[in-house]
PDB file of C-alpha atoms in Angstrom:
ATOM      1  CA  LYS B   1      93.529  89.789  84.661  1.00 65.00           C
ATOM      2  CA  LEU B   2      94.080  93.325  85.964  1.00 63.00           C
ATOM      3  CA  ALA B   3      93.062  92.483  89.539  1.00 64.00           C
ATOM      4  CA  THR B   4      95.443  89.504  89.573  1.00 67.00           C
ATOM      5  CA  HIS B   5      98.352  91.618  88.395  1.00 61.00           C
ATOM      6  CA  LEU B   6      97.653  94.468  90.825  1.00 63.00           C
ATOM      7  CA  SER B   7      97.374  92.018  93.715  1.00 65.00           C
ATOM      8  CA  GLY B   8     100.852  90.775  92.884  1.00 62.00           C
ATOM      9  CA  VAL B   9     102.273  94.296  92.670  1.00 61.00           C
ATOM     10  CA  GLY B  10     100.631  95.213  95.975  1.00 54.00           C
ATOM     11  CA  ALA B  11     102.021  92.107  97.688  1.00 57.00           C
ATOM     12  CA  GLN B  12     105.623  93.129  97.088  1.00 64.00           C
ATOM     13  CA  HIS B  13     107.569  94.559 100.029  1.00 63.00           C
ATOM     14  CA  ARG B  14     104.567  96.331 101.487  1.00 72.00           C
ATOM     15  CA  THR B  15     104.700  99.875 102.707  1.00 82.00           C
ATOM     16  CA  PHE B  16     102.474 102.938 102.670  1.00 87.00           C
ATOM     17  CA  VAL B  17     102.142 104.154  99.073  1.00 87.00           C
ATOM     18  CA  HIS B  18     100.767 107.390  97.679  1.00 88.00           C
ATOM     19  CA  GLY B  19      99.306 105.768  94.566  1.00 83.00           C
ATOM     20  CA  ASP B  20      99.457 108.903  92.381  1.00 86.00           C
ATOM     21  CA  PHE B  21     103.051 109.946  93.028  1.00 88.00           C
ATOM     22  CA  ARG B  22     103.787 112.434  90.247  1.00 88.00           C
ATOM     23  CA  LEU B  23     105.010 116.021  89.993  1.00 88.00           C
ATOM     24  CA  ASP B  24     101.486 117.467  89.776  1.00 87.00           C
ATOM     25  CA  ASN B  25     100.975 116.270  93.352  1.00 89.00           C
ATOM     26  CA  MET B  26     104.257 117.576  94.788  1.00 92.00           C
ATOM     27  CA  PHE B  27     105.401 120.900  96.180  1.00 92.00           C
ATOM     28  CA  PHE B  28     108.992 121.785  96.937  1.00 91.00           C
ATOM     29  CA  GLY B  29     110.416 124.499  99.194  1.00 88.00           C
ATOM     30  CA  GLY B  30     111.874 127.543  97.488  1.00 85.00           C
ATOM     31  CA  ASN B  31     115.147 129.383  97.933  1.00 85.00           C
ATOM     32  CA  GLY B  32     117.172 126.283  98.704  1.00 82.00           C
ATOM     33  CA  GLU B  33     114.727 124.934 101.315  1.00 86.00           C
ATOM     34  CA  GLU B  34     114.563 121.163 101.531  1.00 87.00           C
ATOM     35  CA  ARG B  35     110.850 121.045 102.356  1.00 91.00           C
ATOM     36  CA  PHE B  36     108.646 118.707 100.386  1.00 91.00           C
ATOM     37  CA  VAL B  37     104.880 118.188 100.492  1.00 93.00           C
ATOM     38  CA  ALA B  38     102.830 115.626  98.612  1.00 93.00           C
ATOM     39  CA  VAL B  39      99.089 116.173  98.106  1.00 94.00           C
ATOM     40  CA  ASP B  40      96.164 114.225  96.615  1.00 91.00           C
ATOM     41  CA  TRP B  41      96.185 111.159  98.858  1.00 92.00           C
ATOM     42  CA  GLN B  42      92.781 109.698  97.948  1.00 91.00           C
ATOM     43  CA  ILE B  43      94.201 106.444  96.512  1.00 85.00           C
ATOM     44  CA  SER B  44      96.945 105.930  99.093  1.00 88.00           C
ATOM     45  CA  GLY B  45      97.230 102.767 101.137  1.00 86.00           C
ATOM     46  CA  ARG B  46      99.401  99.733 101.750  1.00 85.00           C
ATOM     47  CA  GLY B  47     101.134  98.328  98.725  1.00 82.00           C
ATOM     48  CA  GLY B  48     104.409  97.718  96.947  1.00 82.00           C
ATOM     49  CA  GLY B  49     106.625 100.773  97.338  1.00 86.00           C
ATOM     50  CA  LEU B  50     108.205 100.313  93.958  1.00 90.00           C
ATOM     51  CA  TYR B  51     104.879 101.183  92.322  1.00 89.00           C
ATOM     52  CA  ASP B  52     105.270 104.788  93.504  1.00 92.00           C
ATOM     53  CA  ILE B  53     108.803 104.865  92.115  1.00 93.00           C
ATOM     54  CA  ALA B  54     107.786 103.316  88.792  1.00 94.00           C
ATOM     55  CA  TYR B  55     104.807 105.643  88.467  1.00 92.00           C
ATOM     56  CA  PHE B  56     106.887 108.718  89.281  1.00 94.00           C
ATOM     57  CA  LEU B  57     109.566 107.774  86.764  1.00 95.00           C
ATOM     58  CA  CYS B  58     106.963 106.926  84.145  1.00 92.00           C
ATOM     59  CA  ALA B  59     104.619 109.887  84.678  1.00 88.00           C
ATOM     60  CA  SER B  60     106.842 112.756  85.789  1.00 92.00           C
ATOM     61  CA  VAL B  61     110.069 112.640  83.846  1.00 93.00           C
ATOM     62  CA  SER B  62     110.890 112.187  80.195  1.00 95.00           C
ATOM     63  CA  THR B  63     111.901 108.784  78.915  1.00 96.00           C
ATOM     64  CA  GLU B  64     115.479 110.033  78.551  1.00 97.00           C
ATOM     65  CA  VAL B  65     115.634 111.178  82.181  1.00 97.00           C
ATOM     66  CA  ARG B  66     114.045 107.934  83.382  1.00 97.00           C
ATOM     67  CA  ARG B  67     116.755 105.991  81.583  1.00 97.00           C
ATOM     68  CA  GLU B  68     119.452 108.118  83.196  1.00 98.00           C
ATOM     69  CA  ILE B  69     118.207 107.950  86.786  1.00 97.00           C
ATOM     70  CA  GLU B  70     116.261 104.719  87.248  1.00 96.00           C
ATOM     71  CA  GLU B  71     119.237 102.561  88.198  1.00 97.00           C
ATOM     72  CA  ALA B  72     120.432 105.097  90.805  1.00 97.00           C
ATOM     73  CA  ALA B  73     116.852 105.456  92.118  1.00 96.00           C
ATOM     74  CA  LEU B  74     116.527 101.682  92.502  1.00 96.00           C
ATOM     75  CA  ALA B  75     119.912 101.443  94.220  1.00 97.00           C
ATOM     76  CA  GLU B  76     118.968 104.215  96.653  1.00 96.00           C
ATOM     77  CA  TYR B  77     115.568 102.648  97.335  1.00 93.00           C
ATOM     78  CA  THR B  78     117.244  99.300  98.022  1.00 94.00           C
ATOM     79  CA  GLU B  79     119.682 100.905 100.471  1.00 94.00           C
ATOM     80  CA  ILE B  80     116.879 102.699 102.301  1.00 92.00           C
ATOM     81  CA  VAL B  81     114.585  99.695 102.715  1.00 90.00           C
ATOM     82  CA  ARG B  82     117.474  97.445 103.735  1.00 91.00           C
ATOM     83  CA  ALA B  83     118.524  99.995 106.354  1.00 93.00           C
ATOM     84  CA  MET B  84     114.944  99.913 107.639  1.00 89.00           C
ATOM     85  CA  GLY B  85     115.062  96.136 108.086  1.00 88.00           C
ATOM     86  CA  ALA B  86     113.998  94.587 104.743  1.00 83.00           C
ATOM     87  CA  ARG B  87     117.040  92.320 104.557  1.00 82.00           C
ATOM     88  CA  ASP B  88     115.499  90.100 101.878  1.00 81.00           C
ATOM     89  CA  CYS B  89     115.340  93.064  99.494  1.00 83.00           C
ATOM     90  CA  ASP B  90     118.402  93.225  97.296  1.00 91.00           C
ATOM     91  CA  LEU B  91     118.959  95.290  94.169  1.00 94.00           C
ATOM     92  CA  GLN B  92     118.095  92.387  91.862  1.00 93.00           C
ATOM     93  CA  GLU B  93     114.759  91.861  93.630  1.00 88.00           C
ATOM     94  CA  CYS B  94     114.038  95.606  93.545  1.00 90.00           C
ATOM     95  CA  ARG B  95     114.685  95.656  89.808  1.00 94.00           C
ATOM     96  CA  ARG B  96     112.260  92.745  89.334  1.00 90.00           C
ATOM     97  CA  GLN B  97     109.574  94.415  91.439  1.00 89.00           C
ATOM     98  CA  TYR B  98     110.128  97.737  89.664  1.00 93.00           C
ATOM     99  CA  ARG B  99     109.678  96.101  86.255  1.00 92.00           C
ATOM    100  CA  ASN B 100     106.509  94.393  87.473  1.00 89.00           C
ATOM    101  CA  ALA B 101     105.190  97.692  88.893  1.00 90.00           C
ATOM    102  CA  MET B 102     105.973  99.463  85.625  1.00 91.00           C
ATOM    103  CA  LEU B 103     103.507  97.200  83.853  1.00 87.00           C
ATOM    104  CA  ALA B 104     100.815  98.419  86.275  1.00 85.00           C
ATOM    105  CA  CYS B 105     101.641 102.013  85.311  1.00 85.00           C
ATOM    106  CA  LEU B 106      99.880 101.484  81.978  1.00 83.00           C
ATOM    107  CA  ILE B 107      96.540 101.432  83.820  1.00 79.00           C
ATOM    108  CA  VAL B 108      96.536 105.190  84.425  1.00 74.00           C
ATOM    109  CA  PRO B 109      96.899 106.341  80.807  1.00 74.00           C
ATOM    110  CA  VAL B 110      94.312 103.766  79.720  1.00 73.00           C
ATOM    111  CA  TYR B 111      91.918 105.087  82.352  1.00 71.00           C
ATOM    112  CA  VAL B 112      92.698 108.701  81.424  1.00 69.00           C
ATOM    113  CA  CYS B 113      91.959 107.959  77.766  1.00 70.00           C
ATOM    114  CA  GLY B 114      88.570 106.576  78.711  1.00 73.00           C
ATOM    115  CA  ALA B 115      87.589 109.073  81.401  1.00 74.00           C
ATOM    116  CA  LEU B 116      88.773 112.495  80.285  1.00 71.00           C
ATOM    117  CA  ASP B 117      87.288 114.766  77.681  1.00 75.00           C
ATOM    118  CA  LEU B 118      89.973 114.255  75.080  1.00 64.00           C
ATOM    119  CA  GLY B 119      88.713 117.350  73.310  1.00 76.00           C
ATOM    120  CA  ASN B 120      90.468 119.149  76.128  1.00 81.00           C
ATOM    121  CA  GLU B 121      94.006 119.771  74.824  1.00 85.00           C
ATOM    122  CA  ARG B 122      95.685 119.368  78.237  1.00 81.00           C
ATOM    123  CA  GLY B 123      93.803 116.126  78.938  1.00 76.00           C
ATOM    124  CA  ARG B 124      94.566 114.725  75.518  1.00 81.00           C
ATOM    125  CA  ARG B 125      98.250 115.578  75.830  1.00 83.00           C
ATOM    126  CA  LEU B 126      98.394 114.069  79.324  1.00 79.00           C
ATOM    127  CA  ALA B 127      96.926 110.822  78.000  1.00 80.00           C
ATOM    128  CA  GLU B 128      99.276 110.719  74.997  1.00 85.00           C
ATOM    129  CA  VAL B 129     102.443 111.403  76.986  1.00 88.00           C
ATOM    130  CA  GLY B 130     101.482 108.939  79.724  1.00 85.00           C
ATOM    131  CA  ARG B 131     100.688 106.215  77.240  1.00 88.00           C
ATOM    132  CA  GLU B 132     103.905 106.784  75.289  1.00 93.00           C
ATOM    133  CA  ARG B 133     106.132 106.814  78.382  1.00 94.00           C
ATOM    134  CA  ALA B 134     104.476 103.759  79.919  1.00 92.00           C
ATOM    135  CA  LEU B 135     104.654 101.686  76.749  1.00 93.00           C
ATOM    136  CA  THR B 136     108.278 102.683  76.149  1.00 96.00           C
ATOM    137  CA  ALA B 137     109.298 101.772  79.700  1.00 96.00           C
ATOM    138  CA  ILE B 138     107.376  98.487  79.568  1.00 93.00           C
ATOM    139  CA  ALA B 139     109.097  97.531  76.308  1.00 95.00           C
ATOM    140  CA  GLU B 140     112.582  98.604  77.420  1.00 97.00           C
ATOM    141  CA  LEU B 141     112.283  96.816  80.761  1.00 96.00           C
ATOM    142  CA  ASN B 142     110.668  93.707  79.237  1.00 94.00           C
ATOM    143  CA  ALA B 143     107.905  94.149  81.812  1.00 91.00           C
ATOM    144  CA  ALA B 144     105.391  92.293  79.657  1.00 87.00           C
ATOM    145  CA  GLU B 145     106.829  89.073  81.090  1.00 88.00           C
ATOM    146  CA  PHE B 146     104.708  89.836  84.169  1.00 84.00           C
ATOM    147  CA  LEU B 147     101.417  89.726  82.263  1.00 81.00           C
ATOM    148  CA  PRO B 148      99.143  87.162  83.884  1.00 74.00           C
ATOM    149  CA  GLU B 149      98.430  84.122  81.733  1.00 75.00           C
TER     150      GLU B 149
END
């Protein structure tokens, strides 16, 4: 059912997505510079832009911070895509797509658990934190409603 779910997430307001949009793949300018560079583009492509937002908020910030900023992030995203011409994208639809994308964010920690040497402390911790954050967000956002039948 994974392919069915991911197809639905990717069909949402399509844009160019990074696919692994987390702090480990970002560099910021120093000394007040506003420069930003994202690296590690091997899984980038066309897809639903809210996946990158969901994955960033799930993988790069604590659950507490996600709770504090997700509504403002969704509102800002909605404003940006509407200004770029996506008139059918309102905040309610962005919230729905974000919740659906959050369910897809569980794939990464599951994959990490199966692919990394969990004897490696950093790898084990990465898998544990990712799993915990994803499951918490999925539960809080009632994202399980998007599970394919």
